[in-house]
Short mmCIF file of C-alpha atoms in Angstrom, two decimals:
data_model
loop_
_atom_site.label_atom_id
_atom_site.label_comp_id
_atom_site.label_asym_id
_atom_site.label_seq_id
_atom_site.Cartn_x
_atom_site.Cartn_y
_atom_site.Cartn_z
CA UNK Q 254 -11.74 10.06 0.49
CA UNK Q 255 -14.40 8.18 0.25
CA UNK Q 256 -13.53 4.30 -0.26
CA UNK Q 257 -15.87 3.95 -3.62
CA UNK Q 258 -13.30 6.71 -4.70
CA UNK Q 259 -10.71 3.40 -4.50
CA UNK Q 260 -9.94 1.25 -7.52
CA UNK Q 261 -6.91 -0.47 -6.22
CA UNK Q 262 -6.82 -2.29 -2.50
CA UNK Q 263 -3.23 -3.24 -1.68
CA UNK Q 264 -2.34 -5.14 1.69
CA UNK Q 265 1.41 -5.47 3.32
CA UNK Q 266 2.28 -8.06 5.59
CA UNK Q 267 5.92 -6.74 6.84
CA UNK Q 268 8.86 -8.77 7.97
CA UNK Q 269 12.05 -7.89 8.38
CA UNK Q 270 14.22 -8.66 5.42
CA UNK Q 271 11.20 -8.44 2.96
CA UNK Q 272 6.96 -8.17 3.25
CA UNK Q 273 4.40 -9.86 1.10
CA UNK Q 274 2.00 -7.80 -0.48
CA UNK Q 275 -1.42 -8.73 -2.37
CA UNK Q 276 -3.03 -5.83 -4.33
CA UNK Q 277 -6.54 -6.45 -5.94
CA UNK Q 278 -8.91 -4.06 -8.03
CA UNK Q 279 -12.38 -3.44 -7.17
CA UNK Q 280 -13.37 -5.90 -9.46
CA UNK Q 281 -11.32 -8.72 -7.87
CA UNK Q 282 -9.15 -8.83 -10.32
CA UNK Q 283 -5.31 -9.78 -8.79
CA UNK Q 284 -2.58 -6.93 -9.81
CA UNK Q 285 0.29 -8.73 -7.33
CA UNK Q 286 0.77 -11.33 -4.65
CA UNK Q 287 3.98 -12.47 -3.81
CA UNK Q 288 7.07 -11.32 -1.82
CA UNK Q 289 8.12 -7.98 -1.82
CA UNK Q 290 11.66 -6.86 -0.33
CA UNK Q 291 11.76 -4.16 2.10
CA UNK Q 292 13.76 -1.52 -0.40
CA UNK Q 293 12.85 1.88 -1.15
CA UNK Q 294 13.34 1.17 -4.61
CA UNK Q 295 11.11 -1.57 -5.25
CA UNK Q 296 8.56 0.01 -3.11
CA UNK Q 297 8.10 2.91 -5.40
CA UNK Q 298 8.08 0.63 -8.48
CA UNK Q 299 5.51 -1.46 -7.21
CA UNK Q 300 3.22 1.62 -5.78
CA UNK Q 301 3.82 3.03 -9.65
CA UNK Q 302 2.82 0.14 -11.10
CA UNK Q 303 -0.26 -0.05 -9.11
CA UNK Q 304 -1.16 3.49 -9.68
CA UNK Q 305 -1.75 3.34 -13.33
CA UNK Q 306 -4.65 0.63 -12.60
CA UNK Q 307 -6.39 3.91 -10.76
CA UNK Q 308 -6.44 5.21 -7.30
CA UNK Q 309 -4.39 2.93 -4.79
CA UNK Q 310 -5.17 2.00 -1.04
CA UNK Q 311 -2.57 0.57 0.97
CA UNK Q 312 -3.17 -0.90 4.42
CA UNK Q 313 0.72 -1.96 6.49
CA UNK Q 314 0.15 -4.09 9.54
CA UNK Q 315 3.18 -2.43 11.43
CA UNK Q 316 3.35 0.90 9.86
CA UNK Q 317 5.28 2.38 12.91
CA UNK Q 318 7.81 -0.78 13.14
CA UNK Q 319 9.29 -2.59 10.55
CA UNK Q 320 6.52 -1.70 8.32
CA UNK Q 321 7.49 1.82 8.07
CA UNK Q 322 9.50 2.29 5.12
CA UNK Q 323 6.75 0.79 3.49
CA UNK Q 324 4.73 3.81 4.93
CA UNK Q 325 7.27 6.53 4.45
CA UNK Q 326 8.12 5.57 0.41
CA UNK Q 327 4.53 5.45 -0.55
CA UNK Q 328 2.78 8.18 -2.92
CA UNK Q 329 1.64 11.35 -1.64
CA UNK Q 330 2.49 11.14 2.00
CA UNK Q 331 0.99 14.18 2.93
CA UNK Q 332 -2.57 11.92 2.35
CA UNK Q 333 -1.46 9.27 4.77
CA UNK Q 334 -3.94 8.83 7.49
CA UNK Q 335 -4.49 6.38 10.35
CA UNK Q 336 -7.55 4.78 10.32
CA UNK Q 337 -7.95 2.26 12.62
CA UNK Q 338 -6.78 0.37 15.79
CA UNK Q 339 -7.38 -2.73 16.85
CA UNK Q 340 -5.72 -4.16 19.57
CA UNK Q 341 -2.09 -3.85 18.59
CA UNK Q 342 -2.67 -3.84 14.76
CA UNK Q 343 -2.36 -0.42 12.94
CA UNK Q 344 -4.09 0.62 9.71
CA UNK Q 345 -2.57 2.70 7.65
CA UNK Q 346 -3.47 4.12 4.12
CA UNK Q 347 -1.63 5.86 1.42
CA UNK Q 348 -3.70 6.97 -1.52
CA UNK Q 349 -1.83 7.23 -5.00
CA UNK Q 350 -2.72 9.97 -7.67
CA UNK Q 351 -5.40 9.92 -9.41
CA UNK Q 352 -5.65 7.99 -12.78
#
């Protein structure tokens, strides 16, 4: 996948009780910017909604710890991959279904 294929960028800052997620289109339109409960069903709802706007790239700041659920329920788990590692921060992507 090329970055040019992405139509929605989602950043998730994870926390123990809830996460904060921000999603922007390629054009900079804000689609989502608020607290997100650490709930499997709620995460799936948000991913589904954002996938309606095109191909989605999800970045989770702590995918191996409290962010594991956000990664586990992301669309197309077979396409998840580690993109980069900088210090203690890890970046993981999940690509949703095509529009």
